[in-house]
Short mmCIF file of C-alpha atoms in Angstrom, two decimals:
data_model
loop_
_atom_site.label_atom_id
_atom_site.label_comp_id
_atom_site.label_asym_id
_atom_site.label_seq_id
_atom_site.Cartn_x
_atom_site.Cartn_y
_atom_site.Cartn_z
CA UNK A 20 170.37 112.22 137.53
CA UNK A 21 169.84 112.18 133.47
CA UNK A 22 170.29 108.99 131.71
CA UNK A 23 171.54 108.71 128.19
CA UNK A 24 167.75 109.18 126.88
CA UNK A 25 167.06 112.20 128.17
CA UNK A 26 164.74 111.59 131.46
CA UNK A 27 165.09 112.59 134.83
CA UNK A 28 165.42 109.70 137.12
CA UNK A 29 166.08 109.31 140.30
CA UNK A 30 167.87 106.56 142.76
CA UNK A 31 166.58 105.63 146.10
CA UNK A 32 169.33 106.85 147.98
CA UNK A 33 170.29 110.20 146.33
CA UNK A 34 168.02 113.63 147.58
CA UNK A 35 167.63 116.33 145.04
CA UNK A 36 168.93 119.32 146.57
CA UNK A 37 166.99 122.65 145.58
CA UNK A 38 166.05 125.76 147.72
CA UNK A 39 162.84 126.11 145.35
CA UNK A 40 161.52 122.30 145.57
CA UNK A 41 159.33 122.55 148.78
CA UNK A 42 158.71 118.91 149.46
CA UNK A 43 160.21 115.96 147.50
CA UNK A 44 159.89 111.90 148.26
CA UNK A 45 162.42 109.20 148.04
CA UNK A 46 161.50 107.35 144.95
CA UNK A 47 158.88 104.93 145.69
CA UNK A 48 157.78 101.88 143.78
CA UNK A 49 154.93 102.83 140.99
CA UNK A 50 151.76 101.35 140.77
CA UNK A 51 151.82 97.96 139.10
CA UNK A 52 149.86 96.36 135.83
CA UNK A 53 147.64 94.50 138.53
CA UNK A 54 145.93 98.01 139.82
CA UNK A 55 146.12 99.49 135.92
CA UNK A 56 144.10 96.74 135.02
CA UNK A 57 141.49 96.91 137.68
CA UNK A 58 141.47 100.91 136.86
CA UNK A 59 140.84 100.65 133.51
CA UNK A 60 138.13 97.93 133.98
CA UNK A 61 136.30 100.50 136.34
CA UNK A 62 136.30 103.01 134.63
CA UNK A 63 135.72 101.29 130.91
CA UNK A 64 139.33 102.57 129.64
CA UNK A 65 142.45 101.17 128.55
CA UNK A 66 146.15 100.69 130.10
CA UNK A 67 147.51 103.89 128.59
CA UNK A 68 144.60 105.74 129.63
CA UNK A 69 145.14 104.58 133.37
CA UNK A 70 148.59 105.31 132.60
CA UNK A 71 148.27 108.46 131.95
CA UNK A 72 146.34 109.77 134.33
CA UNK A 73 148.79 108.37 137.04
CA UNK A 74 151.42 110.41 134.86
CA UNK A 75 149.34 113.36 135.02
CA UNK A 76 148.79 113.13 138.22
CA UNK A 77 152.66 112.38 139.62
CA UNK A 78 153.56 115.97 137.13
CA UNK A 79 151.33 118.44 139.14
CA UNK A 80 152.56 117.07 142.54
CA UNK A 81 155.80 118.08 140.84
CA UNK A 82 154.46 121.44 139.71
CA UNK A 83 152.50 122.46 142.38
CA UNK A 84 155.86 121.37 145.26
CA UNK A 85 157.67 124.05 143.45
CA UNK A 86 157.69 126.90 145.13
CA UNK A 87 157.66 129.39 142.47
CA UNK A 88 155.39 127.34 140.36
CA UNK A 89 153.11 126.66 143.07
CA UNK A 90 153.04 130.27 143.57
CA UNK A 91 151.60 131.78 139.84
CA UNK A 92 149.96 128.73 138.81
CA UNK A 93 145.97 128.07 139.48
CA UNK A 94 144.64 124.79 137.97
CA UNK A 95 141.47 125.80 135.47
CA UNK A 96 139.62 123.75 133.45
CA UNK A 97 138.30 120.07 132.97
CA UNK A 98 141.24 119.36 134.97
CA UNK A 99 140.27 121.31 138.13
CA UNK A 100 137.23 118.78 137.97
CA UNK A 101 139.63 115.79 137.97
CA UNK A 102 142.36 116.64 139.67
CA UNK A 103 140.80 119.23 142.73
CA UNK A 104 137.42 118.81 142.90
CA UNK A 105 135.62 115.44 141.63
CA UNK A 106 137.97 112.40 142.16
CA UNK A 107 135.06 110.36 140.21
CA UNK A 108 135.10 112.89 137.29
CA UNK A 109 134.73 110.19 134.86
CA UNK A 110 137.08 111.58 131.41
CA UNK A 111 141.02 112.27 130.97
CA UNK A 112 141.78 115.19 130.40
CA UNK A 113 145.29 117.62 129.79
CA UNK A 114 146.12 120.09 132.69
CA UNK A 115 145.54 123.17 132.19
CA UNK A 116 146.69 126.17 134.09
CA UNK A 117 146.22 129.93 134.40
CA UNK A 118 149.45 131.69 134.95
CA UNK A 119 148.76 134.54 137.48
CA UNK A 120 152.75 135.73 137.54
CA UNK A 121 155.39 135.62 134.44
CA UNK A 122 159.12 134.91 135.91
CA UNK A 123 161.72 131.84 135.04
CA UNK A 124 158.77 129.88 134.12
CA UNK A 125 160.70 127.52 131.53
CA UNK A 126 163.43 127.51 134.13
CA UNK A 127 160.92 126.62 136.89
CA UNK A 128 159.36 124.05 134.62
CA UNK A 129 162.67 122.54 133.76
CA UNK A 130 163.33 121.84 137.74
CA UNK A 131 159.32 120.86 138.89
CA UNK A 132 159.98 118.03 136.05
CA UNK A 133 163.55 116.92 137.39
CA UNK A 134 161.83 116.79 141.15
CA UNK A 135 158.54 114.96 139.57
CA UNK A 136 160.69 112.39 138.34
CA UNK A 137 161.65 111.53 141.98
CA UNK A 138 158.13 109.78 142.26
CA UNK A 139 159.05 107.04 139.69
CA UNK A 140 157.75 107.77 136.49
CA UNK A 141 160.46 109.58 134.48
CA UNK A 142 159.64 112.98 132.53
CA UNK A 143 161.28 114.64 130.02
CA UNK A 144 160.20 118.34 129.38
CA UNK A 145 160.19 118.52 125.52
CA UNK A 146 158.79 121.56 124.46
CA UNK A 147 157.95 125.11 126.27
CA UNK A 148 156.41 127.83 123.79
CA UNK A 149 153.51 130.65 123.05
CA UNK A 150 151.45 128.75 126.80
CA UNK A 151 152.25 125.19 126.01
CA UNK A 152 154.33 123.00 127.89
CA UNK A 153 155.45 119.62 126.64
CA UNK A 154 156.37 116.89 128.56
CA UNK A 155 157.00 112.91 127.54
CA UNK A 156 156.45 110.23 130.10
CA UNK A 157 157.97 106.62 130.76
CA UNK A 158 155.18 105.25 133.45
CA UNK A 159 154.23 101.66 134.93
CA UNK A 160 153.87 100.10 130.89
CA UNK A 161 157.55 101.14 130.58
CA UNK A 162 159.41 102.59 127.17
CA UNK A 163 157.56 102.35 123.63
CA UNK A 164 159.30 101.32 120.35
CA UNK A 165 157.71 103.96 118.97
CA UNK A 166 156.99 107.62 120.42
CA UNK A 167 156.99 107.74 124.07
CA UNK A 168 153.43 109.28 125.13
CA UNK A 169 153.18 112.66 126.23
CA UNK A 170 151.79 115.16 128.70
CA UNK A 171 150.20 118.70 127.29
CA UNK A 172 150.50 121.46 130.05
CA UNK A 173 148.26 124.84 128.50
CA UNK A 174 149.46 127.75 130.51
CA UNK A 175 147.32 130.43 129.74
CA UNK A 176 148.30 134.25 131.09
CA UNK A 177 145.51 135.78 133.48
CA UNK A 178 144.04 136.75 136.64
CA UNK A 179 141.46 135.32 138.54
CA UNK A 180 138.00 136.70 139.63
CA UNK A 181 137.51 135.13 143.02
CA UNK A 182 140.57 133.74 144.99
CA UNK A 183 141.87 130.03 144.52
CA UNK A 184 141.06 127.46 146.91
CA UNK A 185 144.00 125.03 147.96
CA UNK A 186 143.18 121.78 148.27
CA UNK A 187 144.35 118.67 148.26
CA UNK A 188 145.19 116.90 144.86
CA UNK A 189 143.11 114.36 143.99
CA UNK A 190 144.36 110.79 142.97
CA UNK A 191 142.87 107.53 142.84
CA UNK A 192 145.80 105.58 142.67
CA UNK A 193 147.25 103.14 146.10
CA UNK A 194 150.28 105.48 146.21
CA UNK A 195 147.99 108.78 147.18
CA UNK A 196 150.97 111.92 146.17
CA UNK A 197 150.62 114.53 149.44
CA UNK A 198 150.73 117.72 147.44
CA UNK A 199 148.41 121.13 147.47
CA UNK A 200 147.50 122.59 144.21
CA UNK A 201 146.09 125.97 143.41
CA UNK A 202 142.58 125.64 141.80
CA UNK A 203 140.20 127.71 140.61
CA UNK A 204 137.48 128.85 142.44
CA UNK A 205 134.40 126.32 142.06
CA UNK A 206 132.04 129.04 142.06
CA UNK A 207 133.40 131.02 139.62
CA UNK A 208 134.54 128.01 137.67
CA UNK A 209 131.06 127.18 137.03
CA UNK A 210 129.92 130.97 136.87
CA UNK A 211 132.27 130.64 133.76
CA UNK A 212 129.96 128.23 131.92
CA UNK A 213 126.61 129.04 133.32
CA UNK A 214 126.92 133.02 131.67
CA UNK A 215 127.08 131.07 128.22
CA UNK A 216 124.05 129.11 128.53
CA UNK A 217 121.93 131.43 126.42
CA UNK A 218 124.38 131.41 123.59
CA UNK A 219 126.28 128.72 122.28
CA UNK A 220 127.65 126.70 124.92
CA UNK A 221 129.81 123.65 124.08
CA UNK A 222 128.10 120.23 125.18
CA UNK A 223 131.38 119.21 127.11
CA UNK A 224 131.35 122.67 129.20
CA UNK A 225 127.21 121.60 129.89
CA UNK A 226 128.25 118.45 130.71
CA UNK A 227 131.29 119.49 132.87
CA UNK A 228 129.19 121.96 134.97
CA UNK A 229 125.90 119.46 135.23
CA UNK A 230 128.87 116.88 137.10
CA UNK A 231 130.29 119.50 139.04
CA UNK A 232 126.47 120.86 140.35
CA UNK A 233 125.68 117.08 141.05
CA UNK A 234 128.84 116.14 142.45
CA UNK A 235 130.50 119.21 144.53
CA UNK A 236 129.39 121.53 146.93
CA UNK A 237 129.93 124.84 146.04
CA UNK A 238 127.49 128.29 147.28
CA UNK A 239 124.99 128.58 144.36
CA UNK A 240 124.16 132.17 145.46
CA UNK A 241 127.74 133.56 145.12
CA UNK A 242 128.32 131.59 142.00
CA UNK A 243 124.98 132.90 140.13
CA UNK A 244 125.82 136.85 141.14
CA UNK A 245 129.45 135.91 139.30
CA UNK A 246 127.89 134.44 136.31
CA UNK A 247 125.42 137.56 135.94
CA UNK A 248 128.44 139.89 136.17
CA UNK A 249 130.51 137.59 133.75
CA UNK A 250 127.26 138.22 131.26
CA UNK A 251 127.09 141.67 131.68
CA UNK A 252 130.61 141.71 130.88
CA UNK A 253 130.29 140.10 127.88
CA UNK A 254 127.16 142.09 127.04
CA UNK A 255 125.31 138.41 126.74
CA UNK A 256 121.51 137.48 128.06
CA UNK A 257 121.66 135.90 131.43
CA UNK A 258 120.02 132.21 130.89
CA UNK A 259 117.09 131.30 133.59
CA UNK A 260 115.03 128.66 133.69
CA UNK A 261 113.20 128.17 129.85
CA UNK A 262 115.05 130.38 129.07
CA UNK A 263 118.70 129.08 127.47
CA UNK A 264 119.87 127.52 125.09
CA UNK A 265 120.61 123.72 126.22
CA UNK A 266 118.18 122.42 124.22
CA UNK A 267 120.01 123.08 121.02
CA UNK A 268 122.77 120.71 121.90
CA UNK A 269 119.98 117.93 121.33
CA UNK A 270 121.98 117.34 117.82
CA UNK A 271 125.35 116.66 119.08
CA UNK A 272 125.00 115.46 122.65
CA UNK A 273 125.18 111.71 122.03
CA UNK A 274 128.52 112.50 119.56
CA UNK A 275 129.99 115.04 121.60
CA UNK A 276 130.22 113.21 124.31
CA UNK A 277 130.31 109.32 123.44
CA UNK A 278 134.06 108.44 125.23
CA UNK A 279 132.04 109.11 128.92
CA UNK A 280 129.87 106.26 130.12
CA UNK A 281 126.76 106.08 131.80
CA UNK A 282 126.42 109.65 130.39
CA UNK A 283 123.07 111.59 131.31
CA UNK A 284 120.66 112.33 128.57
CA UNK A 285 120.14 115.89 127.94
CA UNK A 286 116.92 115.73 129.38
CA UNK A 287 117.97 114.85 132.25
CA UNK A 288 120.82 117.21 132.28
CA UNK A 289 118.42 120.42 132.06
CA UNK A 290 116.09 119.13 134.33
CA UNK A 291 119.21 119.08 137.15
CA UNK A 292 120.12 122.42 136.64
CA UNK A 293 116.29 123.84 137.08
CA UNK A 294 116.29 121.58 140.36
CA UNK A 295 119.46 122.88 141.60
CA UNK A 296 119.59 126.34 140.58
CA UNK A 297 117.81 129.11 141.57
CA UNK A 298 117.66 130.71 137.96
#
């Protein structure tokens, strides 16, 4: 049901009845201030932080028990990192999402956040324009007296190189969501990043694709033959080892990167890649 502000909520003995909502939960309780805390503790944060990621997280078990949405929409990005492939990925970031179909997607949208609110935090889809999706929130800290916070969805039009993986989502909350989410490729979501290495590559894509080398398993063979083609593509130099341009972030890396902690020194970034790579 809608209450008089606007959000989606939904009582514990009432069953939202859709043909497109695959899977759905009675509402259950959300996590509590006790497990924020200890959350944002670990991982050096605050409450809203924790907060939001929980929100995050509860919105693309919505999305991705859609049918329809679950059916165009692959999970790219940071995000894929947090939410697919790294459960320790250690910054909050904004889903983002390629969109592989167009259809009712504002429609679709409008009825993945009416199901997501069955989980207990209430969302209120805002905003849907030009690949942006706006959604506002009332989580485990409750309603503001200000601005409610809100959730960014990027839904960028495209196709993808290699086929998505399904896998589980990732949480690291007590009240694990069961959902499957459409992600990127690993290997060509690093093949993505490595091609730019002998141009200008951001310090938060290095430092994305150093985690996900050190962190996930993915087939280094198949994922340096994408990055190659990906070069060629872009009629770029292919980066091997001395022989990129990492060392120019020396500058910026501390800046760029100073909301992650226990961050790796550049150094020791490069060094990584030459060790796990075969260039």
């Amino acid at each position: 049901m809608e209450n008089k502000t606007g959000y989606f909520c939904h009582g514990n003995n009432r069953v939202l009845d859709n043909p497109r909502i695959v899977s759905y939960d009675l509402a259950p309780p959300m996590i509590g201030f006790g497990e924020l805390r200890r959350l944002a503790t670990h991982w050096h944060t605050d409450l809203a932080a924790v907060e939001r990621v929980y929100a995050i997280t509860c919105l693309l078990k919505g999305l991705f028990d859609h049918a329809d949405l679950a059916r165009v929409l692959v999970l790219r990005g940071s995000a894929a990192l947090r939410y697919a492939y790294c459960a320790d990925y250690p910054s909050i970031v904004e889903p983002e999402c390629t969109l592989i179909e167009t259809g009712e997607v504002s429609a679709w949208l409008d009825e993945a956040v009416r199901a997501a609110s069955a989980g207990g935090v209430a969302f209120k889809l805002t905003m849907f324009e030009r690949g942006a999706a706006r959604v506002e929130f009332v989580g485990p800290l409750g309603r503001r007296s200000a601005a409610q916070p809100r959730i960014t969805l990027s839904l960028i039009a495209g196709q993808m190189r290699l086929s998505p993986a399904r896998v589980p989502l990732l949480s690291p909350f007590s009240d694990k969501p069961s959902a499957t989410v459409s992600v990127i490729a690993l290997e060509e979501w690093m093949a993505e990043r490595v091609a730019l290495f002998a141009t200008a590559p951001r310090a938060r894509d290095v430092f994305d694709a150093w985690f996900a080398v050190t962190h996930a398993p993915m087939d280094h063979a198949r994922m340096l033959a994408l990055a190659r083609q990906i070069a060629k593509e872009k009629q770029i130099a292919f980066p091997t080892a001395g022989a990129h341009n990492l060392s120019g972030l020396g500058r910026v890396w501390e800046k760029a990167l100073r909301e992650i902690p226990a961050r790796p020194s550049l150094e020791q970034v490069i060094q990584d890649f030459e060790r796990e790579l075969t260039w």
